[in-house]
Amino acid sequence: MPINILSQETINKIAAGEVVERPLNVVKELVENSLDAFASSITVEIEGSGKKLIRVCDNGSGMDKKDLELSILRHATSKIENFEDLSHVYTMGFRGEALSSISAVSNFEIKTKKKGETSGWKLLSFGGKDIRIVPSAGCEGTITEVKDLFFNTPARLKFLKSDATERSRITDSLEETAIANPEISFKMVSDKKIIFSTSKTNNKLERISDILGRDFSRNLKFINLEHPKVILDIYFTGRDNSLANKKFQYLFVNSRPVNYPKWLIHCIYQAYKESIAHDRHPAILIYITIDPSQIDVNIHPAKREVKFADEQGMYDIICKTIRNALVSHAHQEIKINIETRESEVPKPSNISSSFIYQSKKENIFNTSNSVVSEPISKYNPKNYSIDKYANVFAKQQELTGDAFDEDNIKVLGQAFGTYIVVENKGDLYIFDQHAAAERIRYESYLSQIHHQSIKMQQLLIPETFDLPPSSSEVLKSNIELFNDLGISVEEFGQNSFRIISYPALLGNIAIEQIVKTIVLDIQEDKNAEIKEKREKIIRLSCRASIRAGDKVSFIETKKMINDLFKCDHPFTCPHGRPTAYRISLNELEKFFKRR
Ligand code: ADP
Ligand code: MG
């Protein structure tokens, strides 16, 4: 086969495939450019989930005509000059490939005016071709417009998910960026509707509250920790406010939202080990401000991962700090100043939250030559399995309903207020009251749904609640599903909802809390099919109703065990945990050496 030299246009389209997979990537890259241009106000508008239009408007530094011409060339960047510069980048971008890639797969326009210049300029490009630059009036700053994304790479369009999914990805990401950058005001508009809008603040908690809700932020503790190498601001829930999912775990490194590295997840769950149940999760937002020479941000195509030079050191500090804070739960606000180890580096002076916007070449800690990396040998990756939920029942033989004789139930007692001890057909059973109750409720809920006869309870005063914009989208697009299952929830203003009635069998519960939890769960599991979402709603509401439920009196236990054996699957709870532990007479006799 003859070898061809690819045209620049083709090269750019191929490169675009790597950088721009979906509208979200465009939004992220453009917003990062605005952040890098020191904007203090950024507005993102999308239409048709970003496929039709993405417009990002900032009041940043703008570009002159020469820079504008260069900006959409591949590997054109103002942010680094050589590879070594990577070790001290504070900017979000540095690869110089976003604009060339985005413009190759869209109808593209940048309007920009550099600070202090009298005139502005507009660049137009159609699928990366026919590039023109013309004078243009406008304010200082930059407006980048991406229309008809993927119009010339139709295969890409086919890989996109539904509009609602693509839109919620964008909302999620912008929320995260807004939480990372409280000192910048953000606004997001979708199909002409404001999704969220925040004014700038120098208080991180205020921004967290703006985006994730006041109820949520009220429950957070706060630690500020200053160490010569790193500044940490940690907002986290205490023992009493753990959650059913990991939705509220954010990590920001030098204002960049990134995924939690495995060692840091391990560290957090280690710190919480004694404080929350194995199936609960903390909400935790960690802001790390660190000398860029101590991290590597160039290890992931979307820059979602960061590698730290001193993982063990960070691990120790964070784990100890959180653990101590959890124990001293009397204090809502804890300010800690980790002592400077004199042998190390001198403490930097005048550190303020704005220093990360200092010149990119200035080293904040002034320690590039003197930082000592601690050995990371203590850290053992084998300990990573956070899922500590060791199923002690795994070894038990499979229990089936047939093994049990419903007419011969002899309830012997209740232990620890949690277990019911029963003798049956020569076996001793220990039932987990909660797991059993959950199974019973779950199956009767299913049966009511199946017979279309859900018994409802009307709320005297409808429960109203707010959701963060991204979750609100999720609830809106699943609202019928909730209604079909007897949870009558309806929109009640922007990002507000109210619940009018819900299934009677769930009892007296904080239904709005449960709906919120379910929404987060659905949101986390983006690819869930309708069937799976239905399951989630049913299972989670049953579980919540049992958790909140009254103690089962001894008299009720017999009825309960009876009801349990009317279920199709008496020996597991709907979440897959066992409902009973069996000890056969045979085993007892062996143990007591009677045999
Ligand atoms: P990178 O961000 O990696 O440098 P991009 O392709 O995203 O690469 O942008 C290329 C260059 O265009 C940037 O380095 C910057 O100089 C300029 N630029 C892009 N967007 C803006 C903006 N909103 N304001 C000012 N300059 C910008
Ligand atoms: Mg960029």
Coordinates of C-alpha atoms and ligand atoms in Angstrom, one line a residue:
M1 CA 0.0 0.0 0.0
P2 CA 1.4 3.4 -0.9
I3 CA 2.2 5.7 2.0
N4 CA 0.4 9.0 2.1
I5 CA 1.3 12.1 4.0
L6 CA -1.9 13.2 5.8
S7 CA -3.2 16.8 5.3
Q8 CA -3.2 19.1 8.2
E9 CA -7.0 19.0 8.1
T10 CA -7.0 15.2 8.5
I11 CA -4.4 15.3 11.2
N12 CA -6.4 17.8 13.2
K13 CA -9.6 15.8 12.8
I14 CA -7.8 12.7 14.2
A15 CA -6.4 14.7 17.0
A16 CA -9.8 16.1 17.8
G17 CA -11.0 12.5 18.4
E18 CA -8.7 12.3 21.3
V19 CA -9.4 15.7 22.8
V20 CA -13.0 16.2 21.9
E21 CA -15.2 13.1 22.4
R22 CA -18.3 14.9 23.5
P23 CA -19.7 18.4 24.1
L24 CA -18.5 18.2 27.7
N25 CA -14.9 18.2 26.5
V26 CA -15.4 21.3 24.6
V27 CA -17.0 23.1 27.5
K28 CA -14.2 22.0 29.8
E29 CA -11.4 23.1 27.5
L30 CA -13.1 26.5 26.8
V31 CA -13.7 27.2 30.5
E32 CA -10.1 26.2 31.3
N33 CA -8.9 28.7 28.7
S34 CA -11.1 31.4 30.4
L35 CA -9.6 30.4 33.8
D36 CA -6.1 30.6 32.4
A37 CA -6.9 34.1 31.0
F38 CA -7.6 35.2 34.6
A39 CA -11.3 35.8 34.0
S40 CA -13.3 36.7 37.1
S41 CA -16.6 36.0 35.4
I42 CA -17.5 33.1 33.1
T43 CA -20.7 32.3 31.3
V44 CA -21.4 29.1 29.6
E45 CA -24.4 28.8 27.2
I46 CA -25.4 25.6 25.5
E47 CA -28.1 24.7 23.1
G48 CA -29.2 21.1 22.2
S49 CA -27.0 19.7 25.0
G50 CA -24.0 21.4 23.3
K51 CA -24.4 19.8 19.9
K52 CA -26.0 22.9 18.4
L53 CA -24.1 25.5 20.3
I54 CA -21.6 26.0 23.0
R55 CA -20.7 29.6 23.9
V56 CA -18.2 30.5 26.6
C57 CA -17.9 34.2 27.5
D58 CA -15.2 35.5 29.8
N59 CA -13.8 38.9 31.0
G60 CA -10.3 37.6 30.9
S61 CA -7.1 39.0 29.3
G62 CA -8.3 38.5 25.7
M63 CA -5.9 38.2 22.7
D64 CA -4.4 40.5 20.2
K65 CA -4.6 39.8 16.5
K66 CA -1.3 37.9 16.4
D67 CA -2.2 35.6 19.2
L68 CA -5.6 35.0 17.9
E69 CA -4.2 33.8 14.6
L70 CA -1.9 31.4 16.4
S71 CA -4.4 30.2 18.9
I72 CA -6.1 27.6 16.7
L73 CA -2.9 26.2 15.4
R74 CA -1.9 22.8 16.7
H75 CA 0.6 22.9 19.6
A76 CA 0.1 26.6 19.9
T77 CA 0.2 27.7 23.5
S78 CA 1.2 30.7 25.5
K79 CA 1.5 28.7 28.6
I80 CA 4.7 26.7 28.3
E81 CA 7.8 27.0 26.2
N82 CA 9.5 23.7 26.9
F83 CA 9.1 20.4 28.7
E84 CA 10.8 21.7 31.8
D85 CA 8.1 24.3 32.2
L86 CA 5.6 21.5 32.9
S87 CA 7.0 21.2 36.4
H88 CA 5.7 24.6 37.4
V89 CA 2.5 25.1 35.4
Y90 CA -0.3 26.7 37.3
T91 CA -2.5 26.9 34.2
M92 CA -5.3 24.5 33.4
G93 CA -4.2 24.1 29.8
F94 CA -0.7 23.7 28.4
R95 CA -0.8 21.3 25.5
G96 CA -2.0 23.8 23.0
E97 CA -4.3 21.4 21.2
A98 CA -7.8 22.3 22.3
L99 CA -8.7 25.1 20.0
S100 CA -7.2 23.4 16.9
S101 CA -9.0 20.2 17.7
I102 CA -12.4 21.8 18.5
S103 CA -12.2 24.1 15.5
A104 CA -11.5 21.0 13.2
V105 CA -14.9 19.5 14.1
S106 CA -17.2 22.5 14.3
N107 CA -18.2 25.8 13.0
F108 CA -16.0 27.9 15.2
E109 CA -15.8 31.6 16.1
I110 CA -13.7 33.5 18.6
K111 CA -14.4 37.2 19.4
T112 CA -11.7 38.7 21.5
K113 CA -10.3 42.0 22.7
K114 CA -7.1 42.3 24.6
K115 CA -7.1 44.4 27.8
G116 CA -5.9 47.9 27.0
E117 CA -6.3 47.6 23.2
T118 CA -8.7 49.8 21.3
S119 CA -10.0 47.3 18.8
G120 CA -11.0 43.7 19.0
W121 CA -10.9 40.8 16.5
K122 CA -13.0 38.0 15.3
L123 CA -11.7 34.6 14.0
L124 CA -14.0 32.4 11.9
S125 CA -13.4 28.9 10.8
F126 CA -15.6 26.2 9.2
G127 CA -14.6 22.7 10.1
G128 CA -11.0 24.0 10.5
K129 CA -11.0 25.5 7.0
D130 CA -11.6 29.0 5.4
I131 CA -10.0 30.6 8.5
R132 CA -10.6 34.4 8.4
I133 CA -9.9 37.2 10.9
V134 CA -11.9 40.4 10.8
P135 CA -12.1 43.4 13.1
S136 CA -14.8 43.2 15.6
A137 CA -16.3 45.5 18.3
G138 CA -16.8 44.2 21.8
C139 CA -15.8 44.3 25.4
E140 CA -12.5 43.1 26.8
G141 CA -12.3 39.4 27.1
T142 CA -13.2 36.5 24.9
I143 CA -16.3 34.9 23.5
T144 CA -15.7 31.5 22.0
E145 CA -18.6 29.9 20.0
V146 CA -18.7 26.3 18.9
K147 CA -21.6 25.5 16.6
D148 CA -22.7 22.3 14.9
L149 CA -20.2 20.1 16.8
F150 CA -19.2 17.0 14.9
F151 CA -21.1 18.1 11.7
N152 CA -18.2 16.8 9.7
T153 CA -17.5 13.7 11.8
P154 CA -21.0 12.1 11.9
A155 CA -19.6 8.9 13.5
R156 CA -18.9 10.9 16.7
L157 CA -22.5 12.1 16.9
K158 CA -23.6 8.5 17.0
F159 CA -21.6 7.8 20.1
L160 CA -23.2 10.5 22.1
K161 CA -25.8 9.7 24.8
S162 CA -29.2 11.2 25.1
D163 CA -29.4 15.0 25.4
A164 CA -30.3 14.8 29.0
T165 CA -27.2 12.7 29.8
E166 CA -24.8 14.9 27.8
R167 CA -26.4 18.0 29.4
S168 CA -26.0 16.6 32.9
R169 CA -22.4 15.7 32.3
I170 CA -21.8 19.4 31.4
T171 CA -23.7 20.6 34.5
D172 CA -21.8 18.2 36.8
S173 CA -18.5 19.4 35.4
L174 CA -19.4 23.1 35.7
E175 CA -20.6 22.6 39.2
E176 CA -17.3 21.0 40.1
T177 CA -15.3 23.8 38.4
A178 CA -17.5 26.4 40.2
I179 CA -16.8 24.7 43.6
A180 CA -13.1 24.7 42.8
N181 CA -13.0 28.4 42.0
P182 CA -15.1 30.3 44.4
E183 CA -13.5 33.6 43.5
I184 CA -14.9 33.5 40.0
S185 CA -18.6 34.0 39.2
F186 CA -20.1 31.4 37.0
K187 CA -23.4 31.2 35.1
M188 CA -24.7 28.3 33.1
V189 CA -27.5 28.6 30.6
S190 CA -29.1 25.7 28.7
D191 CA -31.6 26.3 26.0
K192 CA -32.1 29.8 27.3
K193 CA -32.8 28.7 30.8
I194 CA -30.5 29.5 33.7
I195 CA -29.3 26.3 35.2
F196 CA -27.2 28.0 37.9
S197 CA -25.6 31.3 38.6
T198 CA -23.2 32.2 41.4
S199 CA -21.6 35.4 42.5
K200 CA -17.9 35.4 43.4
T201 CA -16.8 35.0 47.0
N202 CA -13.6 34.4 48.9
N203 CA -15.4 31.9 51.1
K204 CA -15.2 28.3 49.8
L205 CA -18.1 27.2 52.1
E206 CA -20.3 29.8 50.6
R207 CA -19.6 28.5 47.1
I208 CA -20.2 24.9 48.3
S209 CA -23.5 26.0 49.7
D210 CA -24.4 27.9 46.5
I211 CA -23.9 24.8 44.4
L212 CA -24.6 21.8 46.6
G213 CA -27.2 23.4 48.8
R214 CA -27.4 25.0 52.2
D215 CA -28.7 21.9 54.0
F216 CA -25.7 20.0 52.7
S217 CA -23.1 22.6 53.6
R218 CA -24.4 23.2 57.1
N219 CA -23.4 19.7 58.1
L220 CA -19.7 20.1 57.0
K221 CA -16.8 20.5 59.3
F222 CA -13.8 22.4 58.2
I223 CA -10.0 22.0 58.6
N224 CA -7.4 24.3 57.4
L225 CA -3.9 22.9 57.4
E226 CA -0.8 24.7 56.5
H227 CA 2.4 22.9 55.9
P228 CA 5.5 24.1 54.2
K229 CA 4.8 21.9 51.2
V230 CA 1.1 22.1 51.0
I231 CA -2.0 23.9 52.1
L232 CA -5.1 21.8 52.7
D233 CA -8.7 23.0 53.1
I234 CA -10.9 20.0 53.9
Y235 CA -14.7 20.2 54.3
F236 CA -16.2 17.0 55.5
T237 CA -19.1 15.3 57.3
G238 CA -18.7 14.0 60.8
R239 CA -19.9 10.7 62.3
D240 CA -23.5 11.6 62.2
N241 CA -23.9 12.8 58.6
S242 CA -22.6 10.0 56.5
L243 CA -24.2 9.3 53.2
A244 CA -25.4 6.3 51.2
N245 CA -23.2 7.1 48.2
K246 CA -19.9 8.8 47.2
K247 CA -21.4 11.6 45.2
F248 CA -20.1 14.4 47.4
Q249 CA -16.4 13.6 47.2
Y250 CA -14.4 16.2 45.4
L251 CA -10.7 16.8 45.1
F252 CA -9.2 20.0 43.8
V253 CA -5.5 20.3 43.3
N254 CA -4.4 23.9 42.6
S255 CA -8.0 24.6 41.7
R256 CA -8.2 21.8 39.2
P257 CA -10.9 19.2 39.8
V258 CA -9.4 15.8 39.6
N259 CA -10.3 12.2 40.5
Y260 CA -9.3 10.9 43.8
P261 CA -6.2 8.8 43.5
K262 CA -6.6 5.3 45.0
W263 CA -4.2 6.0 47.9
L264 CA -6.2 9.0 48.9
I265 CA -9.5 7.1 48.9
H266 CA -7.8 4.5 51.0
C267 CA -6.6 7.2 53.3
I268 CA -10.0 8.8 53.8
Y269 CA -11.7 5.5 54.5
Q270 CA -9.0 4.6 56.9
A271 CA -9.6 7.9 58.7
Y272 CA -13.3 7.2 58.9
K273 CA -13.0 3.5 59.7
E274 CA -14.0 3.8 63.3
S275 CA -16.6 6.5 62.7
I276 CA -19.0 5.3 60.0
A277 CA -20.5 2.0 59.0
H278 CA -18.9 0.0 56.2
D279 CA -21.7 0.8 53.7
R280 CA -21.8 4.5 54.4
H281 CA -19.7 7.2 52.9
P282 CA -18.4 10.6 54.0
A283 CA -19.0 13.8 52.0
I284 CA -15.6 15.3 51.6
L285 CA -14.1 18.1 49.6
I286 CA -10.4 18.5 49.7
Y287 CA -8.7 21.6 48.3
I288 CA -5.0 21.0 47.9
T289 CA -2.7 23.9 47.1
I290 CA 0.8 22.6 46.4
D291 CA 4.0 23.6 44.7
P292 CA 3.5 22.4 41.1
S293 CA 7.0 20.8 41.2
Q294 CA 5.6 18.4 43.7
I295 CA 2.9 17.0 41.3
D296 CA 2.6 15.8 37.8
V297 CA -0.6 16.8 36.0
N298 CA 0.5 15.5 32.6
I299 CA -0.4 11.8 33.1
H300 CA -4.0 11.7 31.9
P301 CA -5.4 12.9 28.6
A302 CA -8.2 14.9 30.2
K303 CA -5.9 15.9 33.1
R304 CA -8.3 14.2 35.5
E305 CA -5.4 12.6 37.4
V306 CA -2.5 14.1 39.3
K307 CA 0.5 12.3 40.7
F308 CA 2.0 13.5 43.9
A309 CA 5.8 13.2 44.6
D310 CA 5.2 12.5 48.3
E311 CA 2.1 10.3 48.6
Q312 CA 3.1 8.9 51.9
G313 CA 3.6 12.2 53.5
M314 CA 0.3 13.5 52.2
Y315 CA -1.4 10.2 53.3
D316 CA -0.1 10.6 56.8
I317 CA -1.1 14.2 57.2
I318 CA -4.6 13.8 55.8
C319 CA -5.4 10.6 57.6
K320 CA -4.3 11.9 61.0
T321 CA -6.0 15.2 60.6
I322 CA -9.4 13.8 59.6
R323 CA -9.2 11.1 62.3
N324 CA -8.4 13.6 65.0
A325 CA -11.2 15.9 63.8
L326 CA -13.7 13.1 63.8
V327 CA -12.9 12.3 67.4
S328 CA -13.1 15.9 68.6
H329 CA -16.5 16.2 67.2
A330 CA -17.5 18.8 69.7
H331 CA -16.0 21.4 67.4
Q332 CA -17.6 22.4 64.2
E333 CA -14.7 24.3 63.0
I334 CA -11.1 23.2 63.5
K335 CA -8.1 25.1 62.5
I336 CA -4.9 23.2 62.5
N337 CA -1.4 24.5 61.9
I338 CA 0.9 21.6 61.3
E339 CA 4.3 22.4 62.9
T340 CA 7.0 23.1 60.5
R341 CA 9.7 20.5 60.7
E342 CA 12.7 22.8 60.9
S343 CA 14.9 20.4 59.1
E344 CA 12.7 20.8 56.1
V345 CA 11.8 23.9 54.2
P346 CA 11.1 27.3 55.6
K347 CA 7.4 28.3 55.9
P348 CA 6.4 30.5 53.1
S349 CA 5.2 33.9 54.0
N350 CA 2.2 35.8 52.7
I351 CA 0.4 32.9 51.3
S352 CA -3.1 33.8 50.3
S353 CA -5.6 31.9 48.3
S354 CA -4.9 34.1 45.3
F355 CA -1.3 33.1 45.0
I356 CA -1.9 30.4 42.5
Y357 CA -2.6 33.1 40.1
Q358 CA 0.8 34.6 40.5
S359 CA 3.1 34.4 37.6
K360 CA 3.4 30.9 36.3
K361 CA 7.2 31.0 36.6
E362 CA 7.2 32.0 40.2
N363 CA 7.6 29.1 42.6
I364 CA 5.2 29.6 45.5
F365 CA 7.2 27.8 48.1
N366 CA 10.5 28.8 46.8
T367 CA 11.7 25.3 47.5
S368 CA 12.3 23.7 44.2
N369 CA 15.7 22.6 45.1
S370 CA 15.2 21.9 48.8
V371 CA 12.1 19.8 49.0
V372 CA 12.9 16.3 50.3
S373 CA 10.6 13.6 49.1
E374 CA 9.8 11.2 51.8
P375 CA 10.1 7.5 51.0
I376 CA 6.8 5.9 50.2
S377 CA 7.8 2.4 51.3
K378 CA 5.3 2.4 54.2
Y379 CA 2.5 2.5 51.7
N380 CA 1.3 -0.8 50.7
P381 CA -1.0 -1.0 47.6
K382 CA -2.3 -4.4 48.7
N383 CA -4.2 -2.6 51.5
Y384 CA -6.2 -0.7 48.9
S385 CA -9.4 -2.7 49.0
I386 CA -11.7 -0.1 50.6
D387 CA -14.6 -2.4 50.4
K388 CA -14.1 -3.8 53.8
Y389 CA -17.5 -5.5 53.6
A390 CA -16.3 -9.0 54.2
N391 CA -19.3 -11.3 53.9
V392 CA -19.0 -13.6 56.8
F393 CA -21.9 -15.6 55.5
A394 CA -20.1 -16.4 52.3
K395 CA -19.1 -19.7 53.7
Q396 CA -22.6 -20.7 54.9
Q397 CA -24.3 -23.2 52.8
E398 CA -27.0 -21.9 50.5
L399 CA -30.1 -21.5 52.5
T400 CA -33.4 -22.2 50.8
G401 CA -37.0 -21.7 51.9
D402 CA -37.6 -25.4 51.7
A403 CA -35.3 -25.9 54.7
F404 CA -37.7 -24.1 56.9
D405 CA -41.0 -25.4 58.3
E406 CA -43.4 -22.5 58.7
D407 CA -45.7 -24.3 61.0
N408 CA -43.0 -25.0 63.6
I409 CA -41.5 -21.6 64.3
K410 CA -40.4 -21.3 67.9
V411 CA -39.2 -17.8 68.6
L412 CA -36.7 -18.1 71.5
G413 CA -35.9 -14.5 71.9
Q414 CA -34.5 -11.3 70.6
A415 CA -30.8 -10.6 71.0
F416 CA -29.1 -7.1 71.1
G417 CA -32.4 -5.6 69.9
T418 CA -31.4 -6.6 66.4
Y419 CA -31.6 -10.4 66.0
I420 CA -34.4 -12.8 66.4
V421 CA -33.4 -16.3 67.6
V422 CA -35.6 -19.1 66.3
E423 CA -35.7 -22.9 66.6
N424 CA -37.0 -24.7 63.6
K425 CA -36.8 -28.3 62.4
G426 CA -33.7 -29.2 64.3
D427 CA -31.9 -26.0 63.3
L428 CA -31.2 -22.8 65.2
Y429 CA -31.7 -19.6 63.1
I430 CA -30.6 -16.1 63.9
F431 CA -32.5 -13.6 61.8
D432 CA -31.4 -10.1 61.2
Q433 CA -34.5 -8.2 61.9
H434 CA -33.7 -5.3 59.6
A435 CA -32.8 -7.5 56.7
A436 CA -35.9 -9.6 57.2
A437 CA -38.2 -6.6 57.4
E438 CA -36.6 -5.1 54.3
R439 CA -37.3 -8.3 52.3
I440 CA -40.9 -8.4 53.5
R441 CA -41.5 -4.8 52.6
Y442 CA -39.7 -5.1 49.3
E443 CA -41.8 -8.0 48.1
S444 CA -45.1 -6.4 49.2
Y445 CA -44.1 -3.2 47.4
L446 CA -43.4 -5.2 44.3
S447 CA -46.7 -7.0 44.6
Q448 CA -48.6 -3.8 44.9
I449 CA -46.9 -2.4 41.9
H450 CA -47.6 -5.6 39.9
H451 CA -51.3 -5.5 40.8
Q452 CA -51.4 -1.7 40.2
S453 CA -52.8 -1.2 43.6
I454 CA -50.3 0.9 45.4
K455 CA -51.8 2.1 48.7
M456 CA -50.9 5.7 49.1
Q457 CA -50.6 8.1 51.9
Q458 CA -51.3 11.7 51.3
L459 CA -49.1 14.3 53.0
L460 CA -51.0 16.9 54.9
I461 CA -48.4 19.4 54.0
P462 CA -46.4 18.5 50.8
E463 CA -42.7 18.1 51.4
T464 CA -40.7 20.6 49.3
F465 CA -37.0 20.4 48.6
D466 CA -34.3 21.8 46.4
L467 CA -31.6 20.0 44.4
P468 CA -28.4 21.1 42.9
P469 CA -28.9 21.8 39.2
S470 CA -27.4 18.6 37.9
S471 CA -29.4 16.5 40.2
S472 CA -32.5 18.5 39.4
E473 CA -32.0 17.5 35.7
V474 CA -31.8 13.9 36.7
L475 CA -35.0 14.0 38.8
K476 CA -36.9 15.9 36.0
S477 CA -36.0 13.2 33.5
N478 CA -37.0 10.4 35.8
I479 CA -40.1 12.0 37.4
E480 CA -42.5 9.7 35.7
L481 CA -40.7 6.7 37.0
F482 CA -41.1 8.0 40.5
N483 CA -44.8 8.7 39.9
D484 CA -45.4 5.2 38.5
L485 CA -44.0 3.8 41.7
G486 CA -46.4 5.8 43.8
I487 CA -44.0 8.6 44.8
S488 CA -45.9 11.6 43.6
V489 CA -43.2 14.2 43.1
E490 CA -43.6 17.3 40.9
E491 CA -41.6 20.4 39.9
F492 CA -42.2 23.3 42.1
G493 CA -40.1 26.2 40.7
Q494 CA -36.5 26.1 39.4
N495 CA -34.6 23.2 40.9
S496 CA -37.4 22.8 43.5
F497 CA -39.7 19.9 43.9
R498 CA -42.5 18.8 46.1
I499 CA -43.9 15.5 47.1
I500 CA -47.6 15.1 47.6
S501 CA -48.1 11.5 48.4
Y502 CA -46.1 8.2 48.6
P503 CA -46.7 4.5 49.3
A504 CA -48.3 3.9 52.6
L505 CA -46.2 0.8 53.2
L506 CA -43.1 2.9 53.6
G507 CA -44.5 4.3 56.8
N508 CA -43.6 7.5 58.4
I509 CA -40.3 8.5 56.7
A510 CA -38.5 11.6 55.5
I511 CA -39.5 10.9 52.0
E512 CA -37.7 13.9 50.5
Q513 CA -34.4 12.6 51.9
I514 CA -35.0 9.3 50.3
V515 CA -35.9 10.9 46.9
K516 CA -32.7 12.9 47.1
T517 CA -30.6 9.8 47.9
I518 CA -32.2 7.9 45.0
V519 CA -31.6 10.8 42.6
L520 CA -27.9 10.9 43.6
D521 CA -27.7 7.1 43.1
I522 CA -29.2 7.3 39.6
Q523 CA -27.0 10.3 38.8
E524 CA -23.9 8.3 39.8
D525 CA -24.9 5.3 37.7
K526 CA -25.3 7.2 34.5
N527 CA -25.8 4.1 32.2
A528 CA -28.6 2.6 34.3
E529 CA -31.5 1.2 32.3
I530 CA -35.1 2.1 33.3
K531 CA -35.4 -1.4 34.9
E532 CA -32.4 -0.8 37.0
K533 CA -33.6 2.7 38.0
R534 CA -37.0 1.2 39.1
E535 CA -35.1 -1.3 41.2
K536 CA -33.1 1.4 42.8
I537 CA -36.2 3.4 43.7
I538 CA -37.9 0.4 45.2
R539 CA -34.9 -1.0 47.0
L540 CA -33.6 2.3 48.4
S541 CA -37.0 3.4 49.7
C542 CA -37.6 0.1 51.4
R543 CA -34.2 0.2 53.0
A544 CA -34.7 3.7 54.2
S545 CA -38.1 3.0 55.6
I546 CA -36.7 0.0 57.6
R547 CA -33.7 2.0 58.9
A548 CA -36.1 4.7 60.1
G549 CA -38.6 2.1 61.3
D550 CA -39.6 1.4 64.9
K551 CA -38.1 -1.3 66.9
V552 CA -39.8 -4.7 66.4
S553 CA -41.4 -5.9 69.6
F554 CA -41.0 -9.5 70.7
I555 CA -44.7 -10.2 70.0
E556 CA -44.3 -9.0 66.4
T557 CA -41.3 -11.2 65.7
K558 CA -43.3 -14.3 65.1
K559 CA -45.5 -12.6 62.6
M560 CA -42.4 -11.2 61.0
I561 CA -40.8 -14.6 60.5
N562 CA -44.1 -15.9 59.2
D563 CA -44.3 -13.0 56.7
L564 CA -40.7 -13.6 55.7
F565 CA -41.5 -17.1 54.7
K566 CA -44.3 -16.0 52.4
C567 CA -41.6 -14.1 50.4
D568 CA -40.1 -15.6 47.3
H569 CA -36.6 -15.1 48.6
P570 CA -36.7 -15.3 52.4
F571 CA -33.0 -15.7 52.9
T572 CA -31.6 -12.5 51.4
C573 CA -32.5 -8.9 51.8
P574 CA -33.2 -7.0 48.6
H575 CA -29.6 -5.6 48.8
G576 CA -28.2 -9.1 48.7
R577 CA -27.3 -9.4 52.4
P578 CA -28.4 -12.6 54.1
T579 CA -31.4 -12.4 56.4
A580 CA -30.5 -15.4 58.5
Y581 CA -27.7 -17.4 60.0
R582 CA -28.2 -21.1 60.6
I583 CA -26.6 -23.4 63.0
S584 CA -27.6 -27.0 62.7
L585 CA -28.1 -29.2 65.7
N586 CA -25.5 -31.4 64.2
E587 CA -22.9 -28.5 64.3
L588 CA -23.8 -27.8 67.9
E589 CA -23.4 -31.4 68.9
K590 CA -20.0 -31.5 67.2
F591 CA -19.0 -28.3 69.0
F592 CA -19.9 -29.7 72.4
K593 CA -18.2 -32.9 71.5
R594 CA -21.4 -34.9 72.0
R595 CA -20.6 -36.7 68.8
Ligands
ADP1 P1 -3.7 25.7 25.8 O1 -4.8 26.1 26.7 O2 -3.2 24.3 26.1 O3 -2.6 26.7 25.7 P2 -5.6 26.0 23.7 O4 -5.7 25.4 22.3 O5 -6.7 25.7 24.6 O6 -4.2 25.5 24.3 O7 -5.5 27.6 23.5 C1 -4.4 28.1 22.8 C2 -4.0 29.5 23.3 O8 -5.0 30.4 22.9 C3 -3.8 29.6 24.8 O9 -2.5 29.3 25.2 C4 -4.1 31.1 25.0 O10 -3.0 31.9 24.8 C5 -5.1 31.4 23.9 N1 -6.5 31.5 24.4 C6 -7.5 30.5 24.3 N2 -8.6 30.8 24.8 C7 -8.4 32.1 25.4 C8 -9.3 32.9 26.2 N3 -10.5 32.6 26.5 N4 -8.7 34.1 26.6 C9 -7.4 34.4 26.3 N5 -6.6 33.6 25.6 C10 -7.1 32.5 25.1
MG2 MG -6.6 25.3 26.7

